[in-house]
Amino acid sequence: MDDVPRRRNDSDGDLDLPRAGGKRTHRGSSDDDPDVARRKNEDTRRRGANHPTNDSDQDVARSNHKKGGMMGGGSGGLTSVTQLRRELDEKRRQESDLDKLASQYKNATAVFREKGTGKRIDKSKEFQEKAEKAEKRRQKEEKYNKWGKGLKQAELTAAAVADTLHESNKPLARYNDDEELEAMRKEEIRSEDPMAEYFARKKKKQTGDKPDRPTYRGPTPAPNRFNLMPGYRWDGLDRSNGFEKKFYEKQSNNEALKDEFYKWSVGDM
């Protein structure tokens, strides 16, 4: 009896059978629990209240479509004459208000204000002040330029320009009967004229009683770079270090050398 092998129970053999889908079923799942089913129903009703169904969405869209209007502003669909007239009157009134606003602000000027204080800025006054400042600046610069160049030099330049214009208007040929030429000849003082001294004194009186500054009347002095005449007290003795004399000698030598080089360069021609 001990040699007879023991048989395995059926339950042990069931463990070796494959499970369908690898899933194990249990009794008394959550689907059979009434509390769990009640909670699911409550969640479903709550979601339905928060999110309306497609039918309710279509109804809302349909109602909105009925209430919508045309692109021109009128109501769509069948409209009574009274309502249509009321809509047209309202449209005309709005257009009239827009036309009034446009005509009111058509020629209005722009208002400019300060950034910090908000004070109104008058542009016309600002432009006028800028123009006045520019004119004052121009007059000031003109005055300083005139003073910087010299008043006497400016007068001499103006006189030279006027004389040049006057000479340019004269005829090319001048004859002895020319009155201006005859007056210029009469005013000229000649050294050989015995009345020269008398005419010199007369001309000096005519120029004015203002005494002239004394000038040098001695022998001709040596030339200098600035063409300055010596003082009226100069005795004619050269007390310089000889720089002016060397300067003019160097210039003369350069001119002579340049002339000699030019003659040498064109000698073969």
mmCIF file of C-alpha atoms in Angstrom, residues 2-173:
data_model
loop_
_atom_site.group_PDB
_atom_site.id
_atom_site.type_symbol
_atom_site.label_atom_id
_atom_site.label_comp_id
_atom_site.label_asym_id
_atom_site.label_seq_id
_atom_site.Cartn_x
_atom_site.Cartn_y
_atom_site.Cartn_z
ATOM 1 C CA ASP A 2 2.902 2.234 0.617
ATOM 2 C CA ASP A 3 4.224 1.552 -2.891
ATOM 3 C CA VAL A 4 1.104 2.997 -4.650
ATOM 4 C CA PRO A 5 1.875 6.558 -5.783
ATOM 5 C CA ARG A 6 -0.336 9.344 -4.575
ATOM 6 C CA ARG A 7 -2.624 11.121 -7.025
ATOM 7 C CA ARG A 8 -2.686 14.835 -7.257
ATOM 8 C CA ASN A 9 -5.898 16.583 -6.508
ATOM 9 C CA ASP A 10 -7.904 18.280 -9.251
ATOM 10 C CA SER A 11 -7.231 21.590 -7.681
ATOM 11 C CA ASP A 12 -3.528 21.052 -8.109
ATOM 12 C CA GLY A 13 -4.011 20.237 -11.763
ATOM 13 C CA ASP A 14 -6.065 23.358 -12.319
ATOM 14 C CA LEU A 15 -3.101 25.490 -11.353
ATOM 15 C CA ASP A 16 -1.146 24.158 -14.334
ATOM 16 C CA LEU A 17 -3.892 25.187 -16.855
ATOM 17 C CA PRO A 18 -3.337 28.440 -18.697
ATOM 18 C CA ARG A 19 -5.496 31.432 -17.696
ATOM 19 C CA ALA A 20 -7.596 33.044 -20.381
ATOM 20 C CA GLY A 21 -6.186 36.460 -21.207
ATOM 21 C CA GLY A 22 -3.972 36.361 -18.154
ATOM 22 C CA LYS A 23 -6.831 37.897 -16.120
ATOM 23 C CA ARG A 24 -8.169 36.550 -12.886
ATOM 24 C CA THR A 25 -11.792 37.002 -11.989
ATOM 25 C CA HIS A 26 -12.839 37.742 -8.484
ATOM 26 C CA ARG A 27 -16.125 37.449 -6.853
ATOM 27 C CA GLY A 28 -17.853 40.400 -5.494
ATOM 28 C CA SER A 29 -16.280 42.976 -7.870
ATOM 29 C CA SER A 30 -16.992 46.703 -7.703
ATOM 30 C CA ASP A 31 -19.702 46.400 -10.410
ATOM 31 C CA ASP A 32 -21.834 44.355 -8.057
ATOM 32 C CA ASP A 33 -21.348 46.875 -5.210
ATOM 33 C CA PRO A 34 -24.461 49.150 -4.981
ATOM 34 C CA ASP A 35 -22.539 52.019 -3.355
ATOM 35 C CA VAL A 36 -20.028 52.124 -6.172
ATOM 36 C CA ALA A 37 -22.808 52.062 -8.800
ATOM 37 C CA ARG A 38 -24.616 54.912 -7.028
ATOM 38 C CA ARG A 39 -21.456 57.034 -7.015
ATOM 39 C CA LYS A 40 -20.969 56.426 -10.759
ATOM 40 C CA ASN A 41 -24.519 57.542 -11.489
ATOM 41 C CA GLU A 42 -24.030 60.725 -9.459
ATOM 42 C CA ASP A 43 -20.765 61.513 -11.323
ATOM 43 C CA THR A 44 -22.512 60.993 -14.656
ATOM 44 C CA ARG A 45 -25.369 63.337 -13.707
ATOM 45 C CA ARG A 46 -22.870 65.959 -12.456
ATOM 46 C CA ARG A 47 -20.894 65.854 -15.718
ATOM 47 C CA GLY A 48 -24.078 66.166 -17.693
ATOM 48 C CA ALA A 49 -25.076 69.282 -15.751
ATOM 49 C CA ASN A 50 -21.684 70.933 -16.280
ATOM 50 C CA HIS A 51 -21.368 69.976 -19.983
ATOM 51 C CA PRO A 52 -24.609 70.143 -21.951
ATOM 52 C CA THR A 53 -25.163 67.579 -24.619
ATOM 53 C CA ASN A 54 -24.919 68.140 -28.328
ATOM 54 C CA ASP A 55 -28.671 68.566 -28.582
ATOM 55 C CA SER A 56 -28.665 71.443 -26.127
ATOM 56 C CA ASP A 57 -25.710 73.043 -27.983
ATOM 57 C CA GLN A 58 -27.578 72.845 -31.263
ATOM 58 C CA ASP A 59 -30.648 74.446 -29.673
ATOM 59 C CA VAL A 60 -28.578 77.355 -28.349
ATOM 60 C CA ALA A 61 -26.885 77.850 -31.719
ATOM 61 C CA ARG A 62 -30.267 77.727 -33.459
ATOM 62 C CA SER A 63 -31.707 80.332 -31.106
ATOM 63 C CA ASN A 64 -28.673 82.574 -31.600
ATOM 64 C CA HIS A 65 -29.017 82.242 -35.347
ATOM 65 C CA LYS A 66 -32.617 83.374 -35.142
ATOM 66 C CA LYS A 67 -31.655 86.423 -33.094
ATOM 67 C CA GLY A 68 -28.729 87.376 -35.414
ATOM 68 C CA GLY A 69 -28.905 90.231 -37.937
ATOM 69 C CA MET A 70 -27.793 90.929 -41.473
ATOM 70 C CA MET A 71 -24.488 92.483 -42.429
ATOM 71 C CA GLY A 72 -26.176 95.829 -43.102
ATOM 72 C CA GLY A 73 -27.394 96.035 -39.514
ATOM 73 C CA GLY A 74 -31.040 95.013 -40.054
ATOM 74 C CA SER A 75 -32.774 92.002 -38.615
ATOM 75 C CA GLY A 76 -32.737 88.846 -40.665
ATOM 76 C CA GLY A 77 -35.755 86.882 -41.723
ATOM 77 C CA LEU A 78 -39.311 88.228 -41.806
ATOM 78 C CA THR A 79 -39.436 91.788 -40.488
ATOM 79 C CA SER A 80 -42.407 94.080 -40.070
ATOM 80 C CA VAL A 81 -42.588 97.475 -41.768
ATOM 81 C CA THR A 82 -42.544 99.283 -38.443
ATOM 82 C CA GLN A 83 -39.420 97.507 -37.281
ATOM 83 C CA LEU A 84 -37.711 98.061 -40.635
ATOM 84 C CA ARG A 85 -38.560 101.787 -40.564
ATOM 85 C CA ARG A 86 -37.262 102.022 -37.017
ATOM 86 C CA GLU A 87 -33.981 100.371 -38.025
ATOM 87 C CA LEU A 88 -33.569 102.725 -40.998
ATOM 88 C CA ASP A 89 -34.232 105.776 -38.820
ATOM 89 C CA GLU A 90 -31.672 104.573 -36.286
ATOM 90 C CA LYS A 91 -29.124 104.016 -39.035
ATOM 91 C CA ARG A 92 -29.724 107.526 -40.464
ATOM 92 C CA ARG A 93 -29.396 109.036 -37.004
ATOM 93 C CA GLN A 94 -26.044 107.317 -36.440
ATOM 94 C CA GLU A 95 -24.768 108.470 -39.833
ATOM 95 C CA SER A 96 -25.906 112.023 -39.078
ATOM 96 C CA ASP A 97 -24.061 111.977 -35.757
ATOM 97 C CA LEU A 98 -20.905 110.744 -37.471
ATOM 98 C CA ASP A 99 -21.181 113.496 -40.110
ATOM 99 C CA LYS A 100 -21.569 116.126 -37.387
ATOM 100 C CA LEU A 101 -18.475 114.860 -35.572
ATOM 101 C CA ALA A 102 -16.487 114.790 -38.805
ATOM 102 C CA SER A 103 -17.502 118.348 -39.741
ATOM 103 C CA GLN A 104 -16.852 119.566 -36.197
ATOM 104 C CA TYR A 105 -13.266 118.272 -36.041
ATOM 105 C CA LYS A 106 -12.442 118.661 -39.742
ATOM 106 C CA ASN A 107 -10.528 121.943 -39.427
ATOM 107 C CA ALA A 108 -9.578 121.543 -35.773
ATOM 108 C CA THR A 109 -5.963 122.211 -34.883
ATOM 109 C CA ALA A 110 -3.874 119.676 -33.036
ATOM 110 C CA VAL A 111 -3.262 120.434 -29.366
ATOM 111 C CA PHE A 112 0.277 119.893 -28.089
ATOM 112 C CA ARG A 113 1.052 119.661 -24.390
ATOM 113 C CA GLU A 114 4.171 119.453 -22.280
ATOM 114 C CA LYS A 115 5.202 115.980 -21.267
ATOM 115 C CA GLY A 116 5.635 116.586 -17.557
ATOM 116 C CA THR A 117 3.138 119.324 -16.657
ATOM 117 C CA GLY A 118 0.514 118.846 -19.361
ATOM 118 C CA LYS A 119 0.576 122.572 -20.120
ATOM 119 C CA ARG A 120 -0.760 123.508 -23.530
ATOM 120 C CA ILE A 121 1.855 124.551 -26.101
ATOM 121 C CA ASP A 122 1.098 127.240 -28.673
ATOM 122 C CA LYS A 123 2.922 126.126 -31.819
ATOM 123 C CA SER A 124 2.457 129.416 -33.675
ATOM 124 C CA LYS A 125 3.966 131.357 -30.782
ATOM 125 C CA GLU A 126 6.801 128.849 -30.517
ATOM 126 C CA PHE A 127 7.575 129.176 -34.240
ATOM 127 C CA GLN A 128 7.539 132.972 -33.939
ATOM 128 C CA GLU A 129 9.947 132.885 -30.995
ATOM 129 C CA LYS A 130 12.285 130.561 -32.900
ATOM 130 C CA ALA A 131 12.226 132.893 -35.913
ATOM 131 C CA GLU A 132 13.013 135.906 -33.708
ATOM 132 C CA LYS A 133 15.905 134.075 -32.042
ATOM 133 C CA ALA A 134 17.290 133.036 -35.430
ATOM 134 C CA GLU A 135 17.087 136.647 -36.683
ATOM 135 C CA LYS A 136 18.868 137.967 -33.577
ATOM 136 C CA ARG A 137 21.559 135.311 -33.939
ATOM 137 C CA ARG A 138 22.045 136.230 -37.611
ATOM 138 C CA GLN A 139 22.373 139.940 -36.811
ATOM 139 C CA LYS A 140 24.825 139.196 -34.016
ATOM 140 C CA GLU A 141 26.974 136.980 -36.244
ATOM 141 C CA GLU A 142 26.892 139.590 -39.009
ATOM 142 C CA LYS A 143 28.000 142.308 -36.581
ATOM 143 C CA TYR A 144 30.849 140.194 -35.182
ATOM 144 C CA ASN A 145 31.977 139.210 -38.671
ATOM 145 C CA LYS A 146 32.014 142.869 -39.660
ATOM 146 C CA TRP A 147 34.012 143.839 -36.584
ATOM 147 C CA GLY A 148 36.375 140.910 -36.996
ATOM 148 C CA LYS A 149 37.239 141.863 -40.565
ATOM 149 C CA GLY A 150 37.589 145.562 -39.711
ATOM 150 C CA LEU A 151 35.205 148.445 -40.291
ATOM 151 C CA LYS A 152 37.636 150.470 -42.356
ATOM 152 C CA GLN A 153 38.537 147.488 -44.504
ATOM 153 C CA ALA A 154 34.854 146.818 -45.122
ATOM 154 C CA GLU A 155 34.321 150.451 -46.176
ATOM 155 C CA LEU A 156 37.294 150.320 -48.530
ATOM 156 C CA THR A 157 36.054 147.062 -50.021
ATOM 157 C CA ALA A 158 32.582 148.501 -50.583
ATOM 158 C CA ALA A 159 34.067 151.634 -52.161
ATOM 159 C CA ALA A 160 36.268 149.535 -54.429
ATOM 160 C CA VAL A 161 33.296 147.433 -55.535
ATOM 161 C CA ALA A 162 31.228 150.559 -56.241
ATOM 162 C CA ASP A 163 34.107 152.120 -58.196
ATOM 163 C CA THR A 164 34.558 148.929 -60.202
ATOM 164 C CA LEU A 165 30.865 148.820 -61.090
ATOM 165 C CA HIS A 166 31.004 152.491 -62.070
ATOM 166 C CA GLU A 167 34.048 151.938 -64.273
ATOM 167 C CA SER A 168 32.466 148.905 -65.916
ATOM 168 C CA ASN A 169 29.503 151.020 -67.041
ATOM 169 C CA LYS A 170 31.741 153.557 -68.764
ATOM 170 C CA PRO A 171 32.269 153.387 -72.517
ATOM 171 C CA LEU A 172 35.414 151.751 -73.791
ATOM 172 C CA ALA A 173 36.657 154.823 -75.690
#
